[in-house]
Amino acid sequence: MKRVYLIRHGLPEFPGGQRQCIGSTDLPLSAEGLAQARDMARTLPQVTAVFSSPLIRAVQTAGAIGSDFTILDSLRELDYGQWEGLTFPEIRQNYPELYAARADDLSLQPPGAESIAEGLARFSAAMAEAARRSPGDLAVVAHGGIIALFLESVTGSWYKPRYCEVISLVWDDFGFIQQEEAP
């Protein structure tokens, strides 16, 4: 059995300081996000391998853990289609019915978005690949939306982690069998 520390990247540098829908939009970490990553790395238990999404905010977070990490493309965030790069007030204004309906049903996708089923399948396969490739405990740096979907598939509960939050899972060669408290 291995421990898998699933980590959401640090706070991105949002243009103009206003939060945006940034699934596949590639933004770097803000100064606060870099500090969050350094703080997280100091408290992370020792791992034998680190895997990261290819998006710069995840790469920078993984870099705080150490310079030796593996990028897996399938760890990237969902692509939110026509909502990419829009602020949440812009989404509310331009897609009022869909925005309101998604409050009760996150399976409703923005126009042109990657489907939840496809995103979850690719991410789950990447998580299993990372666990199999690591000789011991490992860290995986990814994104809030896809992590929340993955955790729901493992635990049955929806939970979106905070920036640089560490979620501890156990892998037993048959899959992820339980969620533990963060270190």
PDB file of N, CA and C in Angstrom, residues 99-174:
ATOM      1  N   TYR A  99     -25.899  28.928 -15.894  1.00  0.00           N
ATOM      2  CA  TYR A  99     -25.188  29.230 -14.658  1.00  0.00           C
ATOM      3  C   TYR A  99     -26.067  28.898 -13.448  1.00  0.00           C
ATOM      4  N   ALA A 100     -27.331  29.310 -13.492  1.00  0.00           N
ATOM      5  CA  ALA A 100     -28.248  29.040 -12.381  1.00  0.00           C
ATOM      6  C   ALA A 100     -28.510  27.546 -12.234  1.00  0.00           C
ATOM      7  N   ALA A 101     -28.689  26.845 -13.343  1.00  0.00           N
ATOM      8  CA  ALA A 101     -28.975  25.405 -13.298  1.00  0.00           C
ATOM      9  C   ALA A 101     -27.780  24.619 -12.757  1.00  0.00           C
ATOM     10  N   ARG A 102     -26.566  25.078 -13.048  1.00  0.00           N
ATOM     11  CA  ARG A 102     -25.368  24.371 -12.556  1.00  0.00           C
ATOM     12  C   ARG A 102     -25.226  24.455 -11.040  1.00  0.00           C
ATOM     13  N   ALA A 103     -25.907  25.397 -10.413  1.00  0.00           N
ATOM     14  CA  ALA A 103     -25.867  25.467  -8.945  1.00  0.00           C
ATOM     15  C   ALA A 103     -26.428  24.185  -8.333  1.00  0.00           C
ATOM     16  N   ASP A 104     -27.357  23.549  -9.036  1.00  0.00           N
ATOM     17  CA  ASP A 104     -27.974  22.308  -8.549  1.00  0.00           C
ATOM     18  C   ASP A 104     -27.477  21.061  -9.267  1.00  0.00           C
ATOM     19  N   ASP A 105     -26.836  21.224 -10.424  1.00  0.00           N
ATOM     20  CA  ASP A 105     -26.426  20.065 -11.217  1.00  0.00           C
ATOM     21  C   ASP A 105     -25.128  20.364 -11.962  1.00  0.00           C
ATOM     22  N   LEU A 106     -23.992  20.013 -11.331  1.00  0.00           N
ATOM     23  CA  LEU A 106     -22.689  20.290 -11.941  1.00  0.00           C
ATOM     24  C   LEU A 106     -22.411  19.445 -13.175  1.00  0.00           C
ATOM     25  N   SER A 107     -23.255  18.474 -13.465  1.00  0.00           N
ATOM     26  CA  SER A 107     -23.038  17.682 -14.676  1.00  0.00           C
ATOM     27  C   SER A 107     -23.420  18.470 -15.934  1.00  0.00           C
ATOM     28  N   LEU A 108     -24.139  19.571 -15.770  1.00  0.00           N
ATOM     29  CA  LEU A 108     -24.465  20.443 -16.906  1.00  0.00           C
ATOM     30  C   LEU A 108     -23.187  21.174 -17.313  1.00  0.00           C
ATOM     31  N   GLN A 109     -22.776  21.019 -18.550  1.00  0.00           N
ATOM     32  CA  GLN A 109     -21.499  21.556 -18.979  1.00  0.00           C
ATOM     33  C   GLN A 109     -21.644  22.810 -19.831  1.00  0.00           C
ATOM     34  N   PRO A 110     -20.671  23.729 -19.726  1.00  0.00           N
ATOM     35  CA  PRO A 110     -20.667  24.903 -20.597  1.00  0.00           C
ATOM     36  C   PRO A 110     -20.529  24.478 -22.058  1.00  0.00           C
ATOM     37  N   PRO A 111     -20.977  25.314 -22.991  1.00  0.00           N
ATOM     38  CA  PRO A 111     -20.825  24.980 -24.410  1.00  0.00           C
ATOM     39  C   PRO A 111     -19.356  24.727 -24.765  1.00  0.00           C
ATOM     40  N   GLY A 112     -19.103  23.636 -25.459  1.00  0.00           N
ATOM     41  CA  GLY A 112     -17.752  23.307 -25.908  1.00  0.00           C
ATOM     42  C   GLY A 112     -16.845  22.720 -24.844  1.00  0.00           C
ATOM     43  N   ALA A 113     -17.375  22.475 -23.651  1.00  0.00           N
ATOM     44  CA  ALA A 113     -16.556  21.964 -22.545  1.00  0.00           C
ATOM     45  C   ALA A 113     -16.293  20.470 -22.686  1.00  0.00           C
ATOM     46  N   GLU A 114     -15.207  20.041 -22.069  1.00  0.00           N
ATOM     47  CA  GLU A 114     -14.919  18.612 -21.948  1.00  0.00           C
ATOM     48  C   GLU A 114     -15.976  17.990 -21.046  1.00  0.00           C
ATOM     49  N   SER A 115     -16.433  16.799 -21.389  1.00  0.00           N
ATOM     50  CA  SER A 115     -17.444  16.165 -20.544  1.00  0.00           C
ATOM     51  C   SER A 115     -16.816  15.708 -19.231  1.00  0.00           C
ATOM     52  N   ILE A 116     -17.623  15.706 -18.206  1.00  0.00           N
ATOM     53  CA  ILE A 116     -17.171  15.252 -16.894  1.00  0.00           C
ATOM     54  C   ILE A 116     -16.719  13.798 -16.975  1.00  0.00           C
ATOM     55  N   ALA A 117     -17.462  12.972 -17.678  1.00  0.00           N
ATOM     56  CA  ALA A 117     -17.109  11.549 -17.789  1.00  0.00           C
ATOM     57  C   ALA A 117     -15.745  11.376 -18.445  1.00  0.00           C
ATOM     58  N   GLU A 118     -15.493  12.109 -19.527  1.00  0.00           N
ATOM     59  CA  GLU A 118     -14.188  12.010 -20.201  1.00  0.00           C
ATOM     60  C   GLU A 118     -13.065  12.523 -19.308  1.00  0.00           C
ATOM     61  N   GLY A 119     -13.284  13.661 -18.673  1.00  0.00           N
ATOM     62  CA  GLY A 119     -12.266  14.231 -17.800  1.00  0.00           C
ATOM     63  C   GLY A 119     -11.954  13.323 -16.626  1.00  0.00           C
ATOM     64  N   LEU A 120     -12.980  12.782 -16.003  1.00  0.00           N
ATOM     65  CA  LEU A 120     -12.779  11.898 -14.857  1.00  0.00           C
ATOM     66  C   LEU A 120     -12.074  10.616 -15.287  1.00  0.00           C
ATOM     67  N   ALA A 121     -12.425  10.063 -16.446  1.00  0.00           N
ATOM     68  CA  ALA A 121     -11.772   8.836 -16.923  1.00  0.00           C
ATOM     69  C   ALA A 121     -10.277   9.067 -17.163  1.00  0.00           C
ATOM     70  N   ARG A 122      -9.926  10.174 -17.814  1.00  0.00           N
ATOM     71  CA  ARG A 122      -8.501  10.425 -18.092  1.00  0.00           C
ATOM     72  C   ARG A 122      -7.734  10.697 -16.814  1.00  0.00           C
ATOM     73  N   PHE A 123      -8.335  11.467 -15.886  1.00  0.00           N
ATOM     74  CA  PHE A 123      -7.665  11.790 -14.635  1.00  0.00           C
ATOM     75  C   PHE A 123      -7.497  10.541 -13.769  1.00  0.00           C
ATOM     76  N   SER A 124      -8.524   9.725 -13.675  1.00  0.00           N
ATOM     77  CA  SER A 124      -8.448   8.492 -12.887  1.00  0.00           C
ATOM     78  C   SER A 124      -7.364   7.567 -13.420  1.00  0.00           C
ATOM     79  N   ALA A 125      -7.266   7.454 -14.751  1.00  0.00           N
ATOM     80  CA  ALA A 125      -6.214   6.625 -15.359  1.00  0.00           C
ATOM     81  C   ALA A 125      -4.831   7.188 -15.030  1.00  0.00           C
ATOM     82  N   ALA A 126      -4.689   8.516 -15.042  1.00  0.00           N
ATOM     83  CA  ALA A 126      -3.401   9.143 -14.711  1.00  0.00           C
ATOM     84  C   ALA A 126      -3.054   8.931 -13.241  1.00  0.00           C
ATOM     85  N   MET A 127      -4.026   8.995 -12.367  1.00  0.00           N
ATOM     86  CA  MET A 127      -3.768   8.746 -10.942  1.00  0.00           C
ATOM     87  C   MET A 127      -3.285   7.316 -10.731  1.00  0.00           C
ATOM     88  N   ALA A 128      -3.931   6.359 -11.391  1.00  0.00           N
ATOM     89  CA  ALA A 128      -3.512   4.957 -11.270  1.00  0.00           C
ATOM     90  C   ALA A 128      -2.114   4.765 -11.854  1.00  0.00           C
ATOM     91  N   GLU A 129      -1.841   5.417 -12.984  1.00  0.00           N
ATOM     92  CA  GLU A 129      -0.500   5.328 -13.589  1.00  0.00           C
ATOM     93  C   GLU A 129       0.560   5.874 -12.633  1.00  0.00           C
ATOM     94  N   ALA A 130       0.293   7.022 -12.038  1.00  0.00           N
ATOM     95  CA  ALA A 130       1.253   7.615 -11.101  1.00  0.00           C
ATOM     96  C   ALA A 130       1.495   6.676  -9.919  1.00  0.00           C
ATOM     97  N   ALA A 131       0.434   6.112  -9.359  1.00  0.00           N
ATOM     98  CA  ALA A 131       0.574   5.203  -8.217  1.00  0.00           C
ATOM     99  C   ALA A 131       1.375   3.961  -8.596  1.00  0.00           C
ATOM    100  N   ARG A 132       1.132   3.436  -9.784  1.00  0.00           N
ATOM    101  CA  ARG A 132       1.872   2.238 -10.224  1.00  0.00           C
ATOM    102  C   ARG A 132       3.344   2.546 -10.494  1.00  0.00           C
ATOM    103  N   ARG A 133       3.630   3.725 -11.015  1.00  0.00           N
ATOM    104  CA  ARG A 133       5.009   4.089 -11.378  1.00  0.00           C
ATOM    105  C   ARG A 133       5.868   4.446 -10.174  1.00  0.00           C
ATOM    106  N   SER A 134       5.248   4.868  -9.105  1.00  0.00           N
ATOM    107  CA  SER A 134       6.012   5.304  -7.938  1.00  0.00           C
ATOM    108  C   SER A 134       6.432   4.095  -7.092  1.00  0.00           C
ATOM    109  N   PRO A 135       7.699   4.056  -6.676  1.00  0.00           N
ATOM    110  CA  PRO A 135       8.140   2.938  -5.838  1.00  0.00           C
ATOM    111  C   PRO A 135       7.633   3.026  -4.393  1.00  0.00           C
ATOM    112  N   GLY A 136       7.112   4.160  -4.006  1.00  0.00           N
ATOM    113  CA  GLY A 136       6.621   4.344  -2.634  1.00  0.00           C
ATOM    114  C   GLY A 136       5.584   5.440  -2.600  1.00  0.00           C
ATOM    115  N   ASP A 137       5.462   6.097  -1.465  1.00  0.00           N
ATOM    116  CA  ASP A 137       4.493   7.182  -1.319  1.00  0.00           C
ATOM    117  C   ASP A 137       4.773   8.279  -2.353  1.00  0.00           C
ATOM    118  N   LEU A 138       3.716   8.943  -2.806  1.00  0.00           N
ATOM    119  CA  LEU A 138       3.870   9.920  -3.881  1.00  0.00           C
ATOM    120  C   LEU A 138       2.976  11.126  -3.683  1.00  0.00           C
ATOM    121  N   ALA A 139       3.329  12.195  -4.376  1.00  0.00           N
ATOM    122  CA  ALA A 139       2.524  13.412  -4.414  1.00  0.00           C
ATOM    123  C   ALA A 139       2.052  13.634  -5.838  1.00  0.00           C
ATOM    124  N   VAL A 140       0.820  14.093  -5.979  1.00  0.00           N
ATOM    125  CA  VAL A 140       0.243  14.424  -7.281  1.00  0.00           C
ATOM    126  C   VAL A 140      -0.322  15.833  -7.176  1.00  0.00           C
ATOM    127  N   VAL A 141       0.140  16.720  -8.059  1.00  0.00           N
ATOM    128  CA  VAL A 141      -0.327  18.110  -8.057  1.00  0.00           C
ATOM    129  C   VAL A 141      -1.266  18.308  -9.245  1.00  0.00           C
ATOM    130  N   ALA A 142      -2.477  18.747  -8.941  1.00  0.00           N
ATOM    131  CA  ALA A 142      -3.476  18.916 -10.000  1.00  0.00           C
ATOM    132  C   ALA A 142      -4.375  20.106  -9.668  1.00  0.00           C
ATOM    133  N   HIS A 143      -5.642  20.031 -10.031  1.00  0.00           N
ATOM    134  CA  HIS A 143      -6.542  21.184 -10.038  1.00  0.00           C
ATOM    135  C   HIS A 143      -7.840  20.895  -9.289  1.00  0.00           C
ATOM    136  N   GLY A 144      -8.435  21.948  -8.741  1.00  0.00           N
ATOM    137  CA  GLY A 144      -9.586  21.821  -7.873  1.00  0.00           C
ATOM    138  C   GLY A 144     -10.788  21.101  -8.447  1.00  0.00           C
ATOM    139  N   GLY A 145     -11.199  21.451  -9.659  1.00  0.00           N
ATOM    140  CA  GLY A 145     -12.399  20.840 -10.235  1.00  0.00           C
ATOM    141  C   GLY A 145     -12.243  19.352 -10.471  1.00  0.00           C
ATOM    142  N   ILE A 146     -11.149  18.971 -11.099  1.00  0.00           N
ATOM    143  CA  ILE A 146     -10.943  17.558 -11.422  1.00  0.00           C
ATOM    144  C   ILE A 146     -10.654  16.757 -10.155  1.00  0.00           C
ATOM    145  N   ILE A 147      -9.968  17.357  -9.179  1.00  0.00           N
ATOM    146  CA  ILE A 147      -9.741  16.670  -7.908  1.00  0.00           C
ATOM    147  C   ILE A 147     -11.086  16.405  -7.224  1.00  0.00           C
ATOM    148  N   ALA A 148     -11.977  17.395  -7.207  1.00  0.00           N
ATOM    149  CA  ALA A 148     -13.287  17.216  -6.568  1.00  0.00           C
ATOM    150  C   ALA A 148     -14.062  16.079  -7.216  1.00  0.00           C
ATOM    151  N   LEU A 149     -14.041  16.006  -8.538  1.00  0.00           N
ATOM    152  CA  LEU A 149     -14.723  14.910  -9.236  1.00  0.00           C
ATOM    153  C   LEU A 149     -14.097  13.568  -8.888  1.00  0.00           C
ATOM    154  N   PHE A 150     -12.777  13.523  -8.841  1.00  0.00           N
ATOM    155  CA  PHE A 150     -12.078  12.284  -8.523  1.00  0.00           C
ATOM    156  C   PHE A 150     -12.393  11.846  -7.087  1.00  0.00           C
ATOM    157  N   LEU A 151     -12.323  12.782  -6.148  1.00  0.00           N
ATOM    158  CA  LEU A 151     -12.629  12.434  -4.761  1.00  0.00           C
ATOM    159  C   LEU A 151     -14.057  11.919  -4.617  1.00  0.00           C
ATOM    160  N   GLU A 152     -14.980  12.521  -5.343  1.00  0.00           N
ATOM    161  CA  GLU A 152     -16.358  12.041  -5.290  1.00  0.00           C
ATOM    162  C   GLU A 152     -16.444  10.606  -5.802  1.00  0.00           C
ATOM    163  N   SER A 153     -15.658  10.274  -6.843  1.00  0.00           N
ATOM    164  CA  SER A 153     -15.684   8.905  -7.374  1.00  0.00           C
ATOM    165  C   SER A 153     -15.067   7.907  -6.398  1.00  0.00           C
ATOM    166  N   VAL A 154     -14.136   8.358  -5.560  1.00  0.00           N
ATOM    167  CA  VAL A 154     -13.466   7.481  -4.596  1.00  0.00           C
ATOM    168  C   VAL A 154     -14.254   7.392  -3.291  1.00  0.00           C
ATOM    169  N   THR A 155     -14.727   8.531  -2.793  1.00  0.00           N
ATOM    170  CA  THR A 155     -15.321   8.575  -1.451  1.00  0.00           C
ATOM    171  C   THR A 155     -16.843   8.663  -1.450  1.00  0.00           C
ATOM    172  N   GLY A 156     -17.421   9.046  -2.588  1.00  0.00           N
ATOM    173  CA  GLY A 156     -18.867   9.241  -2.643  1.00  0.00           C
ATOM    174  C   GLY A 156     -19.310  10.615  -2.182  1.00  0.00           C
ATOM    175  N   SER A 157     -18.352  11.464  -1.792  1.00  0.00           N
ATOM    176  CA  SER A 157     -18.688  12.811  -1.321  1.00  0.00           C
ATOM    177  C   SER A 157     -17.980  13.863  -2.166  1.00  0.00           C
ATOM    178  N   TRP A 158     -18.689  14.940  -2.457  1.00  0.00           N
ATOM    179  CA  TRP A 158     -18.120  16.054  -3.214  1.00  0.00           C
ATOM    180  C   TRP A 158     -17.327  16.931  -2.262  1.00  0.00           C
ATOM    181  N   TYR A 159     -16.073  17.206  -2.611  1.00  0.00           N
ATOM    182  CA  TYR A 159     -15.247  18.098  -1.804  1.00  0.00           C
ATOM    183  C   TYR A 159     -14.214  18.737  -2.712  1.00  0.00           C
ATOM    184  N   LYS A 160     -14.224  20.065  -2.799  1.00  0.00           N
ATOM    185  CA  LYS A 160     -13.233  20.791  -3.593  1.00  0.00           C
ATOM    186  C   LYS A 160     -12.189  21.366  -2.640  1.00  0.00           C
ATOM    187  N   PRO A 161     -10.936  20.920  -2.758  1.00  0.00           N
ATOM    188  CA  PRO A 161      -9.910  21.371  -1.807  1.00  0.00           C
ATOM    189  C   PRO A 161      -9.536  22.834  -1.998  1.00  0.00           C
ATOM    190  N   ARG A 162      -9.041  23.425  -0.920  1.00  0.00           N
ATOM    191  CA  ARG A 162      -8.520  24.797  -0.962  1.00  0.00           C
ATOM    192  C   ARG A 162      -7.182  24.788  -1.713  1.00  0.00           C
ATOM    193  N   TYR A 163      -6.711  25.969  -2.080  1.00  0.00           N
ATOM    194  CA  TYR A 163      -5.407  26.077  -2.739  1.00  0.00           C
ATOM    195  C   TYR A 163      -4.322  25.473  -1.842  1.00  0.00           C
ATOM    196  N   CYS A 164      -3.520  24.617  -2.410  1.00  0.00           N
ATOM    197  CA  CYS A 164      -2.395  23.919  -1.754  1.00  0.00           C
ATOM    198  C   CYS A 164      -2.825  22.997  -0.620  1.00  0.00           C
ATOM    199  N   GLU A 165      -4.086  22.636  -0.582  1.00  0.00           N
ATOM    200  CA  GLU A 165      -4.521  21.641   0.399  1.00  0.00           C
ATOM    201  C   GLU A 165      -4.029  20.260  -0.039  1.00  0.00           C
ATOM    202  N   VAL A 166      -3.643  19.455   0.935  1.00  0.00           N
ATOM    203  CA  VAL A 166      -3.159  18.098   0.695  1.00  0.00           C
ATOM    204  C   VAL A 166      -4.241  17.114   1.134  1.00  0.00           C
ATOM    205  N   ILE A 167      -4.651  16.252   0.225  1.00  0.00           N
ATOM    206  CA  ILE A 167      -5.618  15.194   0.515  1.00  0.00           C
ATOM    207  C   ILE A 167      -4.849  13.875   0.483  1.00  0.00           C
ATOM    208  N   SER A 168      -4.959  13.097   1.537  1.00  0.00           N
ATOM    209  CA  SER A 168      -4.229  11.833   1.633  1.00  0.00           C
ATOM    210  C   SER A 168      -5.141  10.669   1.265  1.00  0.00           C
ATOM    211  N   LEU A 169      -4.702   9.877   0.282  1.00  0.00           N
ATOM    212  CA  LEU A 169      -5.417   8.678  -0.145  1.00  0.00           C
ATOM    213  C   LEU A 169      -4.504   7.474   0.020  1.00  0.00           C
ATOM    214  N   VAL A 170      -5.085   6.290  -0.014  1.00  0.00           N
ATOM    215  CA  VAL A 170      -4.311   5.052   0.045  1.00  0.00           C
ATOM    216  C   VAL A 170      -4.557   4.274  -1.240  1.00  0.00           C
ATOM    217  N   TRP A 171      -3.485   3.774  -1.828  1.00  0.00           N
ATOM    218  CA  TRP A 171      -3.521   2.960  -3.051  1.00  0.00           C
ATOM    219  C   TRP A 171      -3.062   1.553  -2.686  1.00  0.00           C
ATOM    220  N   ASP A 172      -3.817   0.541  -3.106  1.00  0.00           N
ATOM    221  CA  ASP A 172      -3.435  -0.831  -2.755  1.00  0.00           C
ATOM    222  C   ASP A 172      -3.283  -1.759  -3.970  1.00  0.00           C
ATOM    223  N   ASP A 173      -2.905  -1.240  -5.120  1.00  0.00           N
ATOM    224  CA  ASP A 173      -2.741  -1.972  -6.382  1.00  0.00           C
ATOM    225  C   ASP A 173      -4.067  -2.396  -7.010  1.00  0.00           C
ATOM    226  N   PHE A 174      -5.167  -2.232  -6.312  1.00  0.00           N
ATOM    227  CA  PHE A 174      -6.481  -2.483  -6.893  1.00  0.00           C
ATOM    228  C   PHE A 174      -7.235  -1.168  -7.083  1.00  0.00           C
TER     229      PHE A 174
END
